[in-house]
Amino acid sequence: MNFKEIAKRGETGPLSEANDFLMKRVSANVLKLEKKYRITWDGKTLINLDDEMADRCWQAGRELLLASGIFGMNSKRIIEFSAEEVDEALRFAPAQLPMGQGKDAVTAHHRQVEDPRLPFIFSGPFNADTSEEHFVKLNEAFAQERLIDSLLFPGYLKKLDGQMIRPTSGLASRAAMLYGQWSREAVRRAGRPGMPITGHAVMALNEIACTNEQWGLRSTDPRAMVLISELQVDDVTMTRLAYYLAYGCPIYMSFTPLIGGYGGGPAGTAIAAVASFIAAVVLGGEIVHIGPQHIKFKQQTNMHSLFLAGLVNQAVARNSNIIATTSHTTSGRPGSEQYAREFSALALTAVTSGSNVTGPRPAEPLGFNNVSPLMARLFAEVSHAAAGLKRSEAAQIVAKLYETYKDKIDLQQAPKGRAFEELYDLQTLRPTSEHQALYDRLKEELSSLGVPL
Amino acid sequence: MAAESNKQAIFTAMREAIENYDSEAATEAAKQAVASGIDLLEAVEKGFAGPIRKLGEAFDRMEIFLPQLMLGSEAMKAGMTVLEEAITAGGGSIQSKGTVVIGTVEGDIHDIGKTVVAALLQANGYSVHDLGVEISASRFIEAAESRKADIIAMSALLSTTMLYQRDVVELLGNKALKDRYFILVGGAPVTQAWADEIGADGYARGAYEAVQLLDSKKESWVK
């Protein structure tokens, strides 16, 4: 099914109130499907090892999407699909996707459960608040990390020209262009001029202004867009989608299933997440990003989110060609040990479950530039090391890691971390000796826990 | 004796209606309460109030989730509509803790955080008017004025949209209405520092904190 047909259904499908869609089409069906397909969480499993449940979860998610459709938040119309249309979209989902240019071109792949192939690494400031003076240097420091395949969301400016940036304003268009220019300059300075840059901080329509083959973001840079929990899409995403599909950009479609929200607990939300994976592909997504969010903890390394990430990625890996990637949002912040322990736990879960990886970032950055390119390197190393591990092996390590941070998941209690300019020498763009020592210590610790670094 | 037993049976039916998230049963139980001539304020406290508070606590412990919380709140609202009509007709009134207008700010389509806060406030005895998402500054103020609200609660999930919270506060100031309301802000990018900067009266990190804050600051917003 092409975009034209989807856009048409967004104007002609059944009319509904948002609450009715979420309660009657999503929540009510999730409850039924949870029982029908026996999707359960035992209250302790961190990484699912039950392949049959993963397959049942896939069936349940597919059935949910057929029963619910996708809600157009602005038109209040439900975009519905037939089983044939869904299956056709899945059949044509690309199993590999090239991006970037020249010698910096890279390809993201669909991965299988316990796949020995290395996961694709999307990493960067990930929309952390970034000060204008450090914007290019900070992104350069990420781009110089060779294990990062694509620079991700090159930071967010709270103010530009001394003004807060109102979405849809002229200033937002100016910001979009500057994000494009500065991130392109950063990868150029790092000696990777064709490095793909995925998304940036202006998510409104103004984002399109960043597009320029010479100085901005190119047709070979993945464009990021977001579905709203659960199974909802707005006009901004549809409009950007229309433009970027026509322009030829790889489409990076993300969604954040909310544990405790309309999908219920971890098991029910896993069904909603599989439905969202399929919905993203039907809408035109070529790389699908899952951010397993949590209504209480507001981060992604709690035990509910770990279980959901494993189960859902396994369902997708075993039953489709979708190129999946998992977001890593932690309680601990860069510059702390907990940050690395948390992203390692989720990376081990996601990679052995068939996903690529996106991140890491703190769920609640404190102040500006609360990022560390060196920790992104460790994240990439752990993710690479996880490739080829059995889930059962990963589960033992994840259990030990989880024990170290489970009592400090609350964002107010989690370590505060430090800013980039405190962790790096801004002249050489090298980590300070103290930050390097933290990295060395963590690497040794992770190795001793069994991560084959 | 029979009257007491009938009263207890009605309270039980009211409690079970909330526990089963059943709006029709809540309405029916409330009608029985009215027809039986029992003290309706006692019915509110012994029938609906207990289980709805427990639902809020169970939600906080993640023993139930958003759909159940919303269904429970809707069941209570359905029953309360019947009781309020009868109480008002009899010349009485139900004392809600306070009246809240709540919404997600302009340009922001995220509704879940705001919906959770609305449901928990309702479960804790506040009269809540949920305006929905993408609410302009003028709509917040119009709704607050027409509902005779005590509290304006604004959610913003994006760094790019939180500045609209500032606009609401500024517009209230321009209209000389700021002192009339307790202005509560929240949402993922929002902080106490932001609340202070824009002149909001309170900031809550989460839904439960919002309830606790409003309860504890009652003297600053009660009229």
XYZ file of C-alpha atoms in Angstrom:
676
model
C 0.000 0.000 0.000
C 1.465 3.366 -0.943
C 1.511 6.617 1.012
C -1.228 8.112 -1.171
C -3.686 5.462 -0.017
C -2.673 5.823 3.631
C -3.089 9.599 3.484
C -6.513 9.129 1.891
C -7.647 6.767 4.617
C -6.443 9.311 7.156
C -9.172 11.586 5.773
C -11.917 9.035 5.122
C -11.602 6.306 7.792
C -14.056 5.875 10.672
C -14.359 8.969 12.885
C -13.523 8.478 16.556
C -12.653 10.309 19.724
C -9.075 9.649 20.823
C -10.213 8.220 24.144
C -12.597 5.791 22.446
C -9.854 4.625 20.101
C -7.409 4.090 22.944
C -9.820 2.468 25.386
C -12.065 0.466 23.047
C -9.804 -0.352 20.129
C -6.440 -0.629 21.884
C -6.922 -1.426 25.591
C -9.939 -3.698 25.200
C -8.326 -5.690 22.385
C -5.006 -5.967 24.213
C -6.811 -7.521 27.187
C -8.484 -10.101 24.937
C -5.337 -10.889 22.978
C -3.223 -11.215 26.109
C -5.480 -14.077 27.191
C -5.990 -15.572 23.744
C -2.257 -15.779 23.005
C -1.171 -16.412 26.602
C 1.297 -13.546 26.750
C 2.507 -13.332 30.324
C 5.321 -12.008 32.460
C 6.290 -14.013 35.526
C 7.409 -10.997 37.532
C 11.110 -11.811 37.399
C 12.333 -12.717 33.887
C 14.610 -10.059 32.401
C 15.291 -11.672 28.996
C 12.622 -13.856 27.466
C 13.883 -17.296 26.396
C 10.522 -18.640 25.245
C 10.493 -18.616 21.430
C 6.937 -19.846 21.246
C 5.715 -16.933 23.341
C 7.665 -14.555 21.095
C 5.860 -16.026 18.090
C 2.507 -15.789 19.831
C 3.292 -12.177 20.699
C 3.869 -11.489 17.003
C 0.490 -13.003 16.124
C -1.214 -11.041 18.873
C 0.380 -7.775 17.736
C -0.591 -8.343 14.118
C -4.153 -9.105 15.206
C -4.226 -5.987 17.369
C -3.228 -3.754 14.469
C -5.902 -5.323 12.257
C -8.493 -4.756 14.985
C -7.414 -1.251 15.968
C -5.883 0.440 12.938
C -3.909 3.653 13.468
C -5.533 6.793 14.866
C -5.030 10.027 12.940
C -4.803 12.483 15.834
C -5.702 15.578 13.827
C -8.356 14.240 11.468
C -9.741 11.951 14.237
C -10.034 9.250 11.572
C -8.891 5.678 11.990
C -6.623 4.363 9.243
C -7.617 0.719 8.864
C -5.815 -2.071 7.024
C -6.735 -5.497 5.697
C -4.663 -8.558 6.563
C -3.468 -8.717 2.949
C -2.271 -5.118 3.063
C -0.386 -5.666 6.300
C 1.239 -8.847 5.049
C 2.227 -7.183 1.781
C 3.861 -4.297 3.639
C 5.798 -6.776 5.765
C 6.849 -8.759 2.702
C 8.366 -5.646 1.116
C 10.008 -4.323 4.290
C 13.721 -3.956 3.467
C 16.021 -6.367 5.306
C 18.966 -4.048 4.724
C 19.216 -0.341 4.196
C 22.223 1.638 2.948
C 22.806 5.176 4.203
C 25.532 7.789 4.157
C 27.819 8.578 1.245
C 31.145 7.601 -0.301
C 33.580 5.749 1.896
C 31.417 6.593 4.901
C 28.385 4.756 3.525
C 27.102 2.016 5.832
C 24.263 -0.479 5.800
C 21.834 -1.377 8.571
C 20.569 -4.962 8.601
C 17.692 -6.954 9.919
C 19.088 -9.158 12.662
C 18.021 -12.526 13.992
C 17.780 -13.645 17.607
C 21.323 -14.480 18.829
C 22.647 -13.241 15.489
C 26.483 -13.133 15.357
C 26.376 -10.181 12.932
C 27.283 -6.893 14.550
C 24.425 -4.560 15.378
C 24.238 -1.136 13.720
C 25.120 1.658 16.160
C 23.086 4.882 16.125
C 24.673 7.218 18.670
C 25.149 10.882 19.410
C 23.824 13.586 21.717
C 20.336 12.074 21.256
C 18.579 15.414 21.667
C 20.241 16.346 24.956
C 20.197 20.076 25.718
C 23.322 21.392 24.048
C 24.981 24.761 24.352
C 25.592 26.585 21.094
C 29.297 27.106 21.830
C 29.960 23.361 22.201
C 27.549 22.074 19.560
C 30.030 21.310 16.784
C 32.816 20.052 19.047
C 30.507 17.811 20.969
C 29.175 16.223 17.784
C 32.680 15.953 16.367
C 33.675 14.009 19.479
C 30.858 11.547 18.794
C 31.645 11.315 15.074
C 35.294 10.521 15.773
C 34.176 7.352 17.548
C 34.599 4.908 14.665
C 32.251 2.289 16.103
C 29.336 4.700 15.737
C 27.738 4.025 12.358
C 25.370 6.990 12.294
C 25.394 10.231 14.268
C 22.100 10.444 16.124
C 20.058 13.533 16.978
C 22.869 16.105 17.199
C 21.679 17.972 20.267
C 18.977 20.459 21.103
C 19.397 24.199 21.545
C 17.072 25.634 24.159
C 17.686 29.098 22.819
C 18.854 30.549 19.551
C 19.815 34.181 19.139
C 18.876 34.553 22.791
C 15.312 33.399 22.222
C 13.506 30.210 23.118
C 12.576 28.365 19.940
C 8.836 28.120 19.396
C 7.865 25.155 17.207
C 6.603 26.210 13.759
C 8.232 29.662 14.144
C 10.738 31.224 11.784
C 13.331 30.722 14.490
C 12.621 26.978 14.420
C 13.334 26.950 10.672
C 16.582 28.806 11.318
C 17.449 26.278 14.036
C 16.692 23.413 11.651
C 19.099 24.820 9.083
C 21.807 25.405 11.688
C 21.426 21.884 13.087
C 21.927 20.617 9.539
C 24.962 22.813 8.905
C 26.634 22.263 12.253
C 26.176 18.498 12.347
C 27.480 18.243 8.776
C 30.450 20.375 9.822
C 31.030 18.110 12.833
C 31.222 14.884 10.814
C 33.416 16.656 8.263
C 35.829 17.761 11.008
C 35.913 14.173 12.276
C 37.056 13.037 8.832
C 33.761 11.314 8.021
C 32.033 13.741 5.631
C 29.613 11.136 4.340
C 28.664 9.782 7.763
C 24.882 9.442 7.956
C 23.166 11.793 10.388
C 19.900 10.481 11.790
C 17.272 13.027 12.769
C 17.632 16.302 14.595
C 15.924 18.262 17.286
C 13.330 20.188 15.296
C 10.528 17.680 14.950
C 7.982 20.178 13.628
C 7.397 20.816 9.938
C 10.250 23.342 9.977
C 12.645 20.402 10.117
C 12.400 20.140 6.348
C 14.443 23.366 6.126
C 17.550 21.416 7.168
C 17.573 19.546 3.869
C 20.419 20.550 1.602
C 22.800 18.232 -0.223
C 25.799 20.562 0.206
C 25.588 22.005 3.699
C 22.737 20.220 5.431
C 21.089 16.849 5.726
C 20.964 14.785 2.567
C 18.780 12.200 0.915
C 21.196 9.618 2.319
C 20.566 10.719 5.924
C 17.784 8.846 7.755
C 14.936 11.108 8.805
C 13.422 10.373 12.178
C 9.738 10.532 12.984
C 7.627 9.416 15.886
C 4.372 7.546 16.361
C 2.496 8.497 19.516
C 1.593 5.848 22.102
C -0.300 3.775 21.324
C -0.814 3.454 17.564
C -1.419 7.140 16.901
C 0.010 9.423 14.243
C -0.275 13.177 13.806
C -0.269 15.475 10.781
C 3.287 16.644 11.416
C 4.634 13.115 11.099
C 2.455 12.391 8.057
C 3.589 15.594 6.367
C 7.265 14.993 7.033
C 6.809 11.394 5.940
C 5.283 12.498 2.634
C 8.202 14.816 1.958
C 11.015 12.483 2.987
C 9.556 9.486 1.163
C 9.449 11.594 -1.994
C 12.932 12.983 -1.365
C 14.304 9.462 -0.971
C 15.605 9.579 2.611
C 15.769 6.377 4.661
C 12.787 6.514 6.999
C 13.630 5.986 10.676
C 10.273 5.498 12.389
C 10.192 5.402 16.167
C 7.593 4.618 18.779
C 7.606 4.376 22.572
C 5.243 1.731 23.946
C 4.302 2.879 27.421
C 4.314 0.184 30.097
C 1.502 1.001 32.508
C -0.326 2.974 29.817
C -3.072 1.891 27.428
C -1.389 -1.481 26.788
C -1.462 -2.308 30.506
C 1.498 -4.159 32.024
C 4.648 -5.495 30.361
C 2.882 -8.385 28.605
C 0.013 -6.337 27.208
C 2.275 -3.474 26.218
C 4.470 -5.982 24.364
C 1.459 -6.772 22.166
C 0.883 -3.078 21.525
C 4.594 -2.733 20.719
C 4.522 -5.494 18.108
C 1.451 -3.842 16.575
C 3.392 -0.559 16.511
C 6.375 -2.209 14.823
C 4.075 -3.426 12.060
C 2.231 -0.092 11.909
C 5.546 1.713 11.445
C 6.376 -0.487 8.467
C 2.927 -0.116 6.917
C 3.310 3.682 7.148
C 6.645 3.523 5.334
C 9.212 3.074 8.119
C 12.366 1.278 6.986
C 14.241 1.249 10.282
C 11.932 0.870 13.253
C 13.018 2.196 16.647
C 11.405 0.946 19.841
C 11.845 2.928 23.043
C 10.293 0.726 25.753
C 9.032 3.481 28.060
C 7.594 3.189 31.533
C 4.819 5.254 33.102
C 6.383 5.220 36.558
C 10.138 4.990 36.044
C 10.267 7.112 32.872
C 13.335 5.280 31.641
C 14.094 2.042 29.785
C 16.341 -0.185 31.892
C 13.831 -1.192 34.564
C 12.883 -4.882 34.638
C 9.564 -4.329 32.853
C 11.239 -2.511 29.969
C 14.052 -5.069 29.742
C 11.531 -7.896 29.467
C 9.438 -6.026 26.917
C 12.464 -5.102 24.786
C 13.595 -8.719 24.671
C 10.221 -10.274 23.956
C 9.162 -7.765 21.313
C 12.472 -7.731 19.468
C 12.453 -11.519 19.396
C 8.910 -11.526 18.024
C 9.961 -9.116 15.282
C 13.277 -10.839 14.519
C 11.719 -14.287 14.224
C 8.700 -13.313 12.162
C 9.700 -10.481 9.842
C 12.526 -8.790 7.970
C 12.110 -5.525 9.867
C 15.311 -3.658 10.673
C 14.752 -3.016 14.371
C 16.686 -0.780 16.702
C 16.194 -0.258 20.425
C 16.541 3.010 22.265
C 18.590 3.058 25.498
C 17.434 5.595 28.059
C 18.894 5.319 31.535
C 18.430 6.757 35.020
C 22.157 7.171 35.655
C 23.829 9.968 33.760
C 27.073 10.201 31.759
C 30.100 10.350 33.989
C 28.644 7.796 36.414
C 29.204 4.056 36.636
C 25.485 3.401 36.766
C 25.020 4.908 33.305
C 27.212 2.215 31.739
C 25.760 -0.615 33.806
C 22.251 0.319 32.728
C 22.917 0.734 29.016
C 24.953 -2.488 29.046
C 22.044 -4.420 30.561
C 19.649 -3.225 27.892
C 22.175 -3.593 25.053
C 22.829 -7.216 26.028
C 19.075 -7.802 26.065
C 18.300 -6.024 22.799
C 21.233 -7.279 20.727
C 20.799 -10.942 21.660
C 17.082 -10.535 20.936
C 17.746 -9.453 17.336
C 17.876 -5.671 17.529
C 20.296 -2.974 16.470
C 20.951 -0.238 19.022
C 20.257 3.466 19.482
C 21.633 5.570 22.304
C 22.516 5.794 25.049
C 21.117 8.837 26.817
C 19.997 9.765 30.311
C 16.225 9.942 30.706
C 16.596 13.192 32.570
C 19.775 15.028 31.574
C 20.845 17.661 34.056
C 21.880 20.975 32.576
C 23.543 21.342 29.212
C 25.809 18.868 27.395
C 25.077 15.951 29.758
C 26.597 13.498 27.254
C 29.760 11.434 26.834
C 31.121 10.220 23.480
C 33.469 7.911 25.391
C 30.498 6.177 26.987
C 29.006 5.902 23.495
C 32.164 4.008 22.548
C 31.684 1.645 25.475
C 28.023 1.246 24.485
C 29.082 0.268 20.965
C 31.704 -2.129 22.286
C 29.242 -3.849 24.600
C 26.679 -4.047 21.787
C 29.233 -5.587 19.445
C 30.346 -8.007 22.136
C 26.742 -9.084 22.672
C 26.456 -10.215 19.063
C 26.770 -13.969 19.113
C 26.013 -14.379 22.802
C 23.173 -16.710 23.666
C 20.235 -15.067 25.380
C 20.749 -17.372 28.346
C 24.356 -16.165 28.661
C 23.303 -12.553 28.344
C 20.529 -13.071 30.904
C 23.038 -14.047 33.596
C 25.091 -10.904 33.019
C 22.017 -8.695 32.823
C 20.781 -10.077 36.147
C 24.064 -9.101 37.811
C 24.035 -5.651 36.245
C 20.406 -5.084 37.191
C 21.212 -5.862 40.819
C 23.735 -3.007 40.846
C 21.269 -0.298 39.850
C 17.764 -1.561 40.650
C 17.490 0.526 43.817
C 18.621 3.705 42.059
C 16.213 3.737 39.131
C 14.287 6.683 40.549
C 15.492 9.645 38.499
C 15.967 11.814 41.571
C 18.161 9.240 43.266
C 20.187 8.289 40.188
C 23.746 9.637 39.853
C 23.804 13.135 38.408
C 26.815 12.678 36.142
C 28.770 15.481 34.545
C 28.783 17.683 31.479
C 30.785 17.024 28.313
C 33.106 19.956 28.965
C 34.020 18.434 32.343
C 34.580 14.971 30.894
C 36.590 16.068 27.855
C 39.529 18.304 27.040
C 37.895 20.722 24.636
C 41.166 21.504 22.853
C 42.129 17.953 21.977
C 38.621 16.456 22.121
C 40.008 13.632 24.207
C 38.508 12.414 27.483
C 40.074 13.672 30.664
C 42.290 11.172 32.456
C 39.605 10.804 35.105
C 36.917 9.971 32.551
C 39.284 7.619 30.737
C 39.942 5.871 34.030
C 36.196 5.448 34.560
C 35.905 3.887 31.109
C 38.844 1.527 31.789
C 37.395 0.493 35.125
C 33.937 -0.146 33.684
C 35.339 -2.123 30.788
C 37.232 -4.325 33.192
C 34.146 -4.756 35.340
C 31.967 -5.693 32.369
C 34.601 -8.164 31.156
C 34.744 -9.757 34.575
C 30.957 -10.150 34.498
C 31.264 -12.101 31.259
C 30.822 -9.520 28.496
C 33.320 -10.663 25.825
C 34.835 -7.238 25.211
C -32.087 -3.158 61.374
C -33.420 -3.789 57.862
C -32.720 -0.174 56.941
C -29.136 -0.470 58.161
C -28.674 -3.699 56.252
C -30.126 -2.098 53.103
C -27.760 0.856 53.507
C -24.749 -1.423 53.858
C -25.869 -3.372 50.765
C -25.991 -0.130 48.771
C -22.516 0.898 49.980
C -21.238 -2.537 48.964
C -22.801 -2.204 45.512
C -21.182 1.223 45.123
C -17.775 -0.078 46.166
C -18.018 -3.085 43.869
C -19.014 -0.897 40.936
C -15.762 1.043 41.256
C -13.695 -2.084 41.889
C -15.192 -3.645 38.754
C -14.734 -0.438 36.719
C -18.455 -0.572 35.917
C -20.077 2.801 35.127
C -23.567 1.338 34.676
C -23.407 -0.435 38.036
C -22.121 2.759 39.682
C -25.032 4.727 38.226
C -27.489 2.065 39.341
C -26.056 1.892 42.863
C -26.187 5.695 43.127
C -29.848 5.662 42.028
C -30.590 3.066 44.713
C -28.901 5.292 47.259
C -31.060 8.249 46.238
C -34.260 6.164 46.191
C -33.570 4.675 49.623
C -33.345 8.070 51.267
C -30.017 7.380 52.991
C -27.548 10.153 53.757
C -25.966 10.747 50.358
C -22.844 12.433 51.705
C -22.246 9.321 53.779
C -22.847 7.267 50.618
C -20.147 9.217 48.794
C -17.631 8.593 51.559
C -18.505 4.964 52.344
C -19.425 3.911 48.815
C -17.226 5.584 46.219
C -14.397 7.366 48.027
C -12.611 4.368 49.539
C -12.238 2.196 46.426
C -11.284 5.100 44.171
C -8.500 6.053 46.584
C -7.368 2.422 46.593
C -7.337 2.410 42.797
C -5.019 5.394 42.815
C -2.698 3.664 45.263
C -2.783 0.408 43.250
C -1.911 2.392 40.131
C 1.067 3.907 41.895
C 2.250 0.394 42.852
C 1.646 -0.718 39.223
C -0.841 -3.360 40.301
C -3.310 -1.810 37.885
C -2.654 0.314 34.810
C -3.976 3.382 33.036
C -7.089 1.745 31.463
C -8.290 0.460 34.835
C -7.580 3.793 36.522
C -9.541 5.627 33.851
C -12.430 3.160 33.898
C -12.585 3.384 37.694
C -12.582 7.192 37.548
C -15.280 7.152 34.863
C -17.404 4.786 36.968
C -17.117 7.122 39.923
C -17.939 10.131 37.768
C -21.065 8.375 36.465
C -22.251 7.562 39.981
C -21.361 10.963 41.343
C -23.420 12.688 38.660
C -26.522 10.976 40.040
C -25.646 11.734 43.666
C -24.735 15.367 42.974
C -28.044 16.027 41.240
C -29.975 14.661 44.187
C -27.851 16.451 46.773
C -28.107 19.762 44.912
C -31.876 19.325 44.500
C -32.085 18.859 48.260
C -30.274 22.131 48.820
C -26.957 20.561 49.752
C -23.629 20.382 47.974
C -20.726 18.014 47.622
C -17.508 19.606 48.643
C -14.893 18.739 46.063
C -11.341 19.449 47.158
C -10.975 21.951 44.345
C -11.691 22.527 40.673
C -8.935 21.868 38.161
C -8.735 22.637 34.466
C -5.998 20.579 32.901
C -4.592 20.177 29.421
C -1.505 19.720 27.281
C -0.217 23.010 25.891
C -0.433 24.331 22.355
C 1.562 22.464 19.718
C 1.870 19.360 21.898
C -0.194 16.267 21.132
C 0.965 14.086 24.033
C -1.948 13.158 26.228
C -0.998 10.262 28.469
C 0.846 12.127 31.226
C -1.888 14.703 31.464
C -4.568 11.985 31.432
C -2.923 10.154 34.326
C -2.741 13.348 36.381
C -6.393 14.093 35.605
C -7.522 10.601 36.602
C -5.530 10.623 39.837
C -6.758 14.088 40.811
C -10.299 12.950 40.185
C -9.704 9.811 42.209
C -8.514 12.001 45.047
C -11.584 14.179 45.231
C -10.847 17.032 42.844
C -13.337 18.168 40.263
C -11.374 17.873 37.024
C -12.048 19.342 33.593
C -9.720 17.754 31.078
C -9.428 20.087 28.092
C -7.381 17.655 26.010
C -4.237 18.388 24.003
C -2.939 21.354 22.008
C -4.718 23.823 24.260
C -3.991 27.472 23.559
C -3.301 29.977 26.326
C -6.632 31.700 25.767
C -8.532 28.393 25.946
C -6.924 27.516 29.269
C -7.995 30.855 30.659
C -11.502 30.789 29.193
C -12.062 27.314 30.630
C -10.696 28.303 34.029
C -12.959 31.347 34.131
C -16.098 29.554 32.983
C -15.537 26.591 35.346
C -14.625 28.862 38.259
C -11.490 26.799 38.607
C -9.024 26.963 41.466
C -6.155 25.373 39.619
C -4.803 25.496 36.056
C -2.626 22.461 35.340
C -0.496 22.373 32.187
C 1.491 19.517 30.709
C 4.225 19.769 28.061
C 6.155 16.737 26.932
C 8.557 18.451 24.587
C 11.349 20.922 25.191
C 10.010 22.759 22.185
C 6.493 23.183 23.568
C 7.127 23.959 27.221
C 7.476 27.640 26.427
C 3.718 27.715 25.869
C 3.354 27.193 29.630
C 5.095 30.537 29.963
C 2.571 32.088 27.573
C -0.359 30.969 29.729
C 1.220 32.505 32.832
C 2.040 35.679 30.921
C -1.469 35.999 29.506
C -2.962 35.480 32.955
C -0.710 38.286 34.165
C -1.775 40.554 31.325
C -5.402 39.973 32.209
C -4.701 40.531 35.910
C -5.960 37.008 36.609
C -2.786 35.335 37.754
C -3.562 35.571 41.458
C -6.930 33.943 40.905
C -5.446 30.530 40.119
C -2.831 28.112 41.355
C -0.751 27.373 38.258
C 0.696 23.876 38.159
C 3.164 22.754 35.472
C 4.613 19.357 34.619
C 5.946 17.183 31.825
C 9.195 15.463 30.898
C 11.357 18.534 30.163
C 9.806 20.705 32.869
C 11.727 21.423 36.061
C 11.257 23.407 39.251
C 13.688 25.955 37.834
C 11.469 26.389 34.771
C 8.382 26.732 36.966
C 10.173 29.422 38.987
C 11.389 31.183 35.851
C 7.935 31.523 34.326
C 6.176 32.298 37.592
C 4.163 29.095 37.976
C 2.999 28.316 41.499
C 3.927 24.656 41.491
C 5.773 21.930 39.644
C 5.149 18.207 39.929
C 7.427 15.467 38.569
C 4.611 12.922 38.356
C 0.917 12.380 38.858
C 1.113 11.374 42.486
C 3.338 14.318 43.262
C 0.746 16.590 41.646
C -1.935 15.331 44.035
C 0.374 15.648 47.033
C 1.455 19.142 46.039
C -2.087 20.429 45.600
C -3.181 18.815 48.869
C -0.261 20.346 50.719
C -0.662 23.801 49.162
C -4.369 24.027 49.711
C -4.106 27.257 51.676
C -2.554 28.945 48.650
C -5.303 28.095 46.187
C -8.494 27.600 48.144
C -10.854 30.519 47.656
